[in-house]
Short mmCIF file of C-alpha atoms in Angstrom, two decimals:
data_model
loop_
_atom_site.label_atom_id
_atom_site.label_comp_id
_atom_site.label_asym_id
_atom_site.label_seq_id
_atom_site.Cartn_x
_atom_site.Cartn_y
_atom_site.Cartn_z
CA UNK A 37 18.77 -11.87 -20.00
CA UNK A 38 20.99 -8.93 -18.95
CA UNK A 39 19.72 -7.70 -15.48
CA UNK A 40 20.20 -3.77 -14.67
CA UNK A 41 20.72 -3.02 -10.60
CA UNK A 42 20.19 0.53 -10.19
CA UNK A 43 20.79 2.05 -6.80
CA UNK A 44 19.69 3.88 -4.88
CA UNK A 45 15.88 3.31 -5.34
CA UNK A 46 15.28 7.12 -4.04
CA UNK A 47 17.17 9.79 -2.89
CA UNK A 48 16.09 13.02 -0.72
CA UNK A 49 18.08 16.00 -2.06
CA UNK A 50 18.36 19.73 -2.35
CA UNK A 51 18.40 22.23 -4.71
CA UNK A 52 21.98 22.81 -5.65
CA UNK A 53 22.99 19.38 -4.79
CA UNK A 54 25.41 16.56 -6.41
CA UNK A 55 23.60 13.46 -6.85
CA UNK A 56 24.83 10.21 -8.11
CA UNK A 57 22.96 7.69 -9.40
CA UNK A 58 24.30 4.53 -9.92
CA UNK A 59 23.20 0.81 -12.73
CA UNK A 60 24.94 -2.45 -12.86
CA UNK A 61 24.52 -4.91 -15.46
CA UNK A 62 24.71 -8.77 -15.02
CA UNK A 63 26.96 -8.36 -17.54
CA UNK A 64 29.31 -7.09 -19.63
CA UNK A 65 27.16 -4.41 -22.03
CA UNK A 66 30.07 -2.14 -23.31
CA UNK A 67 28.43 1.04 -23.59
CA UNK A 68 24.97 0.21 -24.36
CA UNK A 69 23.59 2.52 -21.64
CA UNK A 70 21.34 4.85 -21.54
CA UNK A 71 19.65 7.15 -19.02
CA UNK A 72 15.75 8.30 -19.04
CA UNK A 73 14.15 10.75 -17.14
CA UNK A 74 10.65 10.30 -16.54
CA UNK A 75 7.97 13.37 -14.87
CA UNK A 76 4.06 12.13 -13.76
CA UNK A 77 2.12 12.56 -16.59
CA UNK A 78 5.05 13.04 -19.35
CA UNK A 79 7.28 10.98 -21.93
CA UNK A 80 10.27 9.57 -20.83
CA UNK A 81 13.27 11.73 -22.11
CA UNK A 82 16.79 10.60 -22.73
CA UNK A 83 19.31 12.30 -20.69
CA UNK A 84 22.29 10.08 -21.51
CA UNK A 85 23.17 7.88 -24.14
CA UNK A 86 25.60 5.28 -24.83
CA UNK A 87 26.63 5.61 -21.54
CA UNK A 88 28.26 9.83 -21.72
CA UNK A 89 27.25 10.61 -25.15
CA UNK A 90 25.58 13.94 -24.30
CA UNK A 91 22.54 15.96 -26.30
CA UNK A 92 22.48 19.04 -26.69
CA UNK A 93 19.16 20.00 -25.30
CA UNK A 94 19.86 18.46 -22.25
CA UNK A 95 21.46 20.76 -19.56
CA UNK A 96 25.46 20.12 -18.84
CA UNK A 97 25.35 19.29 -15.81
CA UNK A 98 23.68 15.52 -15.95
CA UNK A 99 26.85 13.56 -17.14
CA UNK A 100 26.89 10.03 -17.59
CA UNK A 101 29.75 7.72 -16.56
CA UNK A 102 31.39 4.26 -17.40
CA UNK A 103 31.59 0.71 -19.63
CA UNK A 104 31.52 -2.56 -18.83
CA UNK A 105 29.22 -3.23 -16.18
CA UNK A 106 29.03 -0.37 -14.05
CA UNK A 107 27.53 2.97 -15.02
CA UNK A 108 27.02 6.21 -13.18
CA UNK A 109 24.82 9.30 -13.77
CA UNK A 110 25.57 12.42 -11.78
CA UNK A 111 23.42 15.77 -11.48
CA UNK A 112 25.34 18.21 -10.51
CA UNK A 113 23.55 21.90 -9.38
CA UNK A 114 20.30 20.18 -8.62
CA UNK A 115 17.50 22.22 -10.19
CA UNK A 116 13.86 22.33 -9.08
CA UNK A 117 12.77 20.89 -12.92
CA UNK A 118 15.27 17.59 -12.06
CA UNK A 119 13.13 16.45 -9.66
CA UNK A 120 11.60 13.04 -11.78
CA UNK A 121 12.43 9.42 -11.61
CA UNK A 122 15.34 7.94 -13.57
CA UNK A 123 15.77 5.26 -15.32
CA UNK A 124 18.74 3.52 -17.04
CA UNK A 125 18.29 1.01 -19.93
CA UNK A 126 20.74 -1.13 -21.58
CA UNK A 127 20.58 -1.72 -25.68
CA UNK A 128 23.35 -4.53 -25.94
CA UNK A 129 22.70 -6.62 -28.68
CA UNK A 130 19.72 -8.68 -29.00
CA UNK A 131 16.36 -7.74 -26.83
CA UNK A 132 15.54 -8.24 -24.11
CA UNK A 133 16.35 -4.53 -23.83
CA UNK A 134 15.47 -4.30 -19.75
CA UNK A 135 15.14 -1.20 -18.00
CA UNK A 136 16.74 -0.64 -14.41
CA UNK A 137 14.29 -0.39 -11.52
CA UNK A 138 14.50 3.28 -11.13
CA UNK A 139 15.60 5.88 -8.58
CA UNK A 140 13.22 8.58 -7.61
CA UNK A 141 14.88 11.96 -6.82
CA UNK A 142 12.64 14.07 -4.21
CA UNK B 95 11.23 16.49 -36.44
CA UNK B 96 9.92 12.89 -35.18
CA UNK B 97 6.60 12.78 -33.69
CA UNK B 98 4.66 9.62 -32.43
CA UNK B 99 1.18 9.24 -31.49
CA UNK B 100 -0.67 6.30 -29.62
CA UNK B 101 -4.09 5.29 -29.77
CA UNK B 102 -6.21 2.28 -29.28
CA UNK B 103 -6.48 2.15 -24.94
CA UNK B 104 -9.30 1.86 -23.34
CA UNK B 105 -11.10 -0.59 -20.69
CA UNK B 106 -10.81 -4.65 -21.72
CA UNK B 107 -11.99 -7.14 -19.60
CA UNK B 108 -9.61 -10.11 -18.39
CA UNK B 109 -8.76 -12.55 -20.87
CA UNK B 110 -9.67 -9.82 -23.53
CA UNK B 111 -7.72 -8.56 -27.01
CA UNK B 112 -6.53 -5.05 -27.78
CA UNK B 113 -4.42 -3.50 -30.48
CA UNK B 114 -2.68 -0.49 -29.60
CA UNK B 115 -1.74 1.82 -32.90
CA UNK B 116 1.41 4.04 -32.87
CA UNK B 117 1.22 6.56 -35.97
CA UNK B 118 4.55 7.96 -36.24
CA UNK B 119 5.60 11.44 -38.63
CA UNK B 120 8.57 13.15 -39.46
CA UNK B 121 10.50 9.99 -40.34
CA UNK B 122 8.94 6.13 -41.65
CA UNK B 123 8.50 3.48 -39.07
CA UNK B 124 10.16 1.28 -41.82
CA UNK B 125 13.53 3.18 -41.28
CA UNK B 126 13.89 3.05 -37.45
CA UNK B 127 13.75 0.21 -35.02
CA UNK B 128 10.26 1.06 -33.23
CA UNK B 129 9.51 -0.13 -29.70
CA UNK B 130 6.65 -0.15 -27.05
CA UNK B 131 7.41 0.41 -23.49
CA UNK B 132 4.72 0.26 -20.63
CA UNK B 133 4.75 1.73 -16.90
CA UNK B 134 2.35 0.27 -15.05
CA UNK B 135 0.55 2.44 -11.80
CA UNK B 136 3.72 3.28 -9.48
CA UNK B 137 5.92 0.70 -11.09
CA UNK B 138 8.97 1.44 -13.52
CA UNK B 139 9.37 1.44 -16.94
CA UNK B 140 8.84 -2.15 -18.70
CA UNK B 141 10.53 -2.83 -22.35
CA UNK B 142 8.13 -5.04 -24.37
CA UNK B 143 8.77 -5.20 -27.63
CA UNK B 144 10.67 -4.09 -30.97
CA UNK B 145 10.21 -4.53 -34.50
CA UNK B 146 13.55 -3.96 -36.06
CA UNK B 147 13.54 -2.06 -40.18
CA UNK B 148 14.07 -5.83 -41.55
CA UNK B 149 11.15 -6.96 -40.06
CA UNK B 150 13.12 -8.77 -36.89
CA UNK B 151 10.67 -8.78 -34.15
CA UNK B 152 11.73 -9.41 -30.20
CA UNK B 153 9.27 -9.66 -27.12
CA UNK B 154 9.58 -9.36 -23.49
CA UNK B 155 9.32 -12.86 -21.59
CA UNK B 156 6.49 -11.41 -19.95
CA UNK B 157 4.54 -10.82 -23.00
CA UNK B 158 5.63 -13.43 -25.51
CA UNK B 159 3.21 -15.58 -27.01
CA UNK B 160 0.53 -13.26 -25.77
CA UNK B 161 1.88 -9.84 -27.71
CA UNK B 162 2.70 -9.08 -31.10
CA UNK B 163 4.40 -6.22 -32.85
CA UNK B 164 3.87 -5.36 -36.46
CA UNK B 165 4.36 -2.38 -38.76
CA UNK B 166 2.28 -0.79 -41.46
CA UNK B 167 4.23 0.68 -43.82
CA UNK B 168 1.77 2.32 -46.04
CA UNK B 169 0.19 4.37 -43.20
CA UNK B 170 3.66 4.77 -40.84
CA UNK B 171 1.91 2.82 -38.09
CA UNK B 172 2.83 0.27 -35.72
CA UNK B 173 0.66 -1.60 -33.74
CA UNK B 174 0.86 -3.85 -30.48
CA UNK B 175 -1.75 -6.40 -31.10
CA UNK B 176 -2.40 -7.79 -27.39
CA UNK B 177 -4.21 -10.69 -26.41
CA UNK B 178 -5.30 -12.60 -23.15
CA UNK B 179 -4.46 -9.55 -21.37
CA UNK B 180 -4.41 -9.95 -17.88
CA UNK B 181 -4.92 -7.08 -14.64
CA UNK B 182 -1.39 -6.62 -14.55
CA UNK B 183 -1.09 -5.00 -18.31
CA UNK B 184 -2.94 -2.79 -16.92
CA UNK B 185 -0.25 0.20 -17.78
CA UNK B 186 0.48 3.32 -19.67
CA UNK B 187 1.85 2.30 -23.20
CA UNK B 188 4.72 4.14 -25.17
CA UNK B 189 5.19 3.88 -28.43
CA UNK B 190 9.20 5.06 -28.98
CA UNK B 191 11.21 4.95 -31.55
CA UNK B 192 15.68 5.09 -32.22
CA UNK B 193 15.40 7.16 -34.79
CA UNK B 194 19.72 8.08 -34.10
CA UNK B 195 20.24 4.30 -34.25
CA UNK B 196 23.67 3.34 -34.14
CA UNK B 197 25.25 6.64 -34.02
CA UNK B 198 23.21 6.60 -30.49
CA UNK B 199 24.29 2.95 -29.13
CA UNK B 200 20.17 2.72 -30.14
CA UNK B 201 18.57 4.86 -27.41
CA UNK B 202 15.43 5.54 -27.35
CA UNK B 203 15.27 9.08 -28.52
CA UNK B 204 11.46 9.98 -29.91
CA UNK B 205 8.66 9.01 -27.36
CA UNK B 206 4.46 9.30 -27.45
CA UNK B 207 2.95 10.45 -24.83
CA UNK B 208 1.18 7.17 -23.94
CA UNK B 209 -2.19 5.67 -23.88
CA UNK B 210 -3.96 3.63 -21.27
CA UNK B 211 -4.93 0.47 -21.64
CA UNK B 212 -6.86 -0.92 -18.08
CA UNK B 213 -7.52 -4.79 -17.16
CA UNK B 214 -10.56 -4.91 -15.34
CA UNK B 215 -13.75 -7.40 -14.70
#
């Protein structure tokens, strides 16, 4: 099964920061990427997918980076509503689908 | 638009059964590979299983053998029929669907907002 690594687990930040997260597979997963943001309470949302395929009712300035096996997702102009939990997932062929372990934002 | 709604949580006991229903709108659970995805108190988010539009199912390690995913196409619903559950399901359950599919390197795009399903003697 493809293992994700996301780092770091949690990061202390400000509004009107640059974060980066960052997710390594175990393995080569092309783009098959994809990054969730998850709230207390609320449905996961996809931010990102196929690694920096963007939607357009997500805000610009999450933007999703790389192939292969390492993947970044940067927030740029931290807002107060971006404060959440994220998540990357990998969809590379067959399941397991596995989730990274997450990196809380605070 | 795609909506999903779970039902079905509640309290089992260990060792118990539950089947958790997913009824989905906007779009037929026969057209889009449909998932369920748990988060368990202060842990992450857990793939479990997916039942692809041929019928192709796929489980977690951690819940094979002891989960099962199945579709009804007459009524758009999905269900996660779980058995021998043990403390640790204890979670919230997401039904979620790829509606985009490939054009979307198969994200998961529509999500419920969860029901609870507690282990507990």
């Amino acid at each position: 099964d493809i293992q994700l690594t996301q780092s770091p687990s949690s990061l202390s930040a400000f509004v009107g920061d640059t974060v980066t997260i960052s997710c390594r597979a175990s393995q080569t997963i092309g783009t098959y990427l994809h990054w969730y943001q998850v709230k207390p309470g609320r449905a996961p949302k996809v931010l990102i997918y196929g690694a920096s395929g963007f939607l357009r009712e997500v805000p610009s300035r999450f933007i999703g980076r790389g192939s292969g096996t390492d993947f970044t997702l940067t927030i740029s102009d931290l807002q107060p509503d971006d404060f959440a939990t994220y998540y990357c997932q990998h969809t590379y062929r067959t399941p397991p689908w596995t989730f990274g372990q997450g990196t809380q934002v605070e | 638009e795609v909506q999903l709604v779970e039902s079905g949580g509640g309290l089992v006991q260990p060792g118990g059964s539950l089947t958790l229903s997913c009824d989905a709108s906007g779009s037929s659970v026969r057209s889009n590979y449909m998932n369920w995805v748990r988060q368990a108190p202060g842990k992450g988010l857990e793939w479990l299983s997916v039942i692809y539009p041929n019928g192709d199912t796929f489980s977690a390690d951690s819940v094979k053998g002891r989960f099962a995913i199945s579709r009804l196409n007459s009524q758009n619903r999905v269900h996660l029929q779980m058995s021998r559950l043990r403390v640790d399901d204890t979670a919230v359950y997401f039904c979620t669907a790829m509606t985009a599919g490939r054009d979307h390197f198969y994200s998961l795009d529509v999500w419920g907002q969860g029901t609870t399903v507690t282990v507990s003697s």
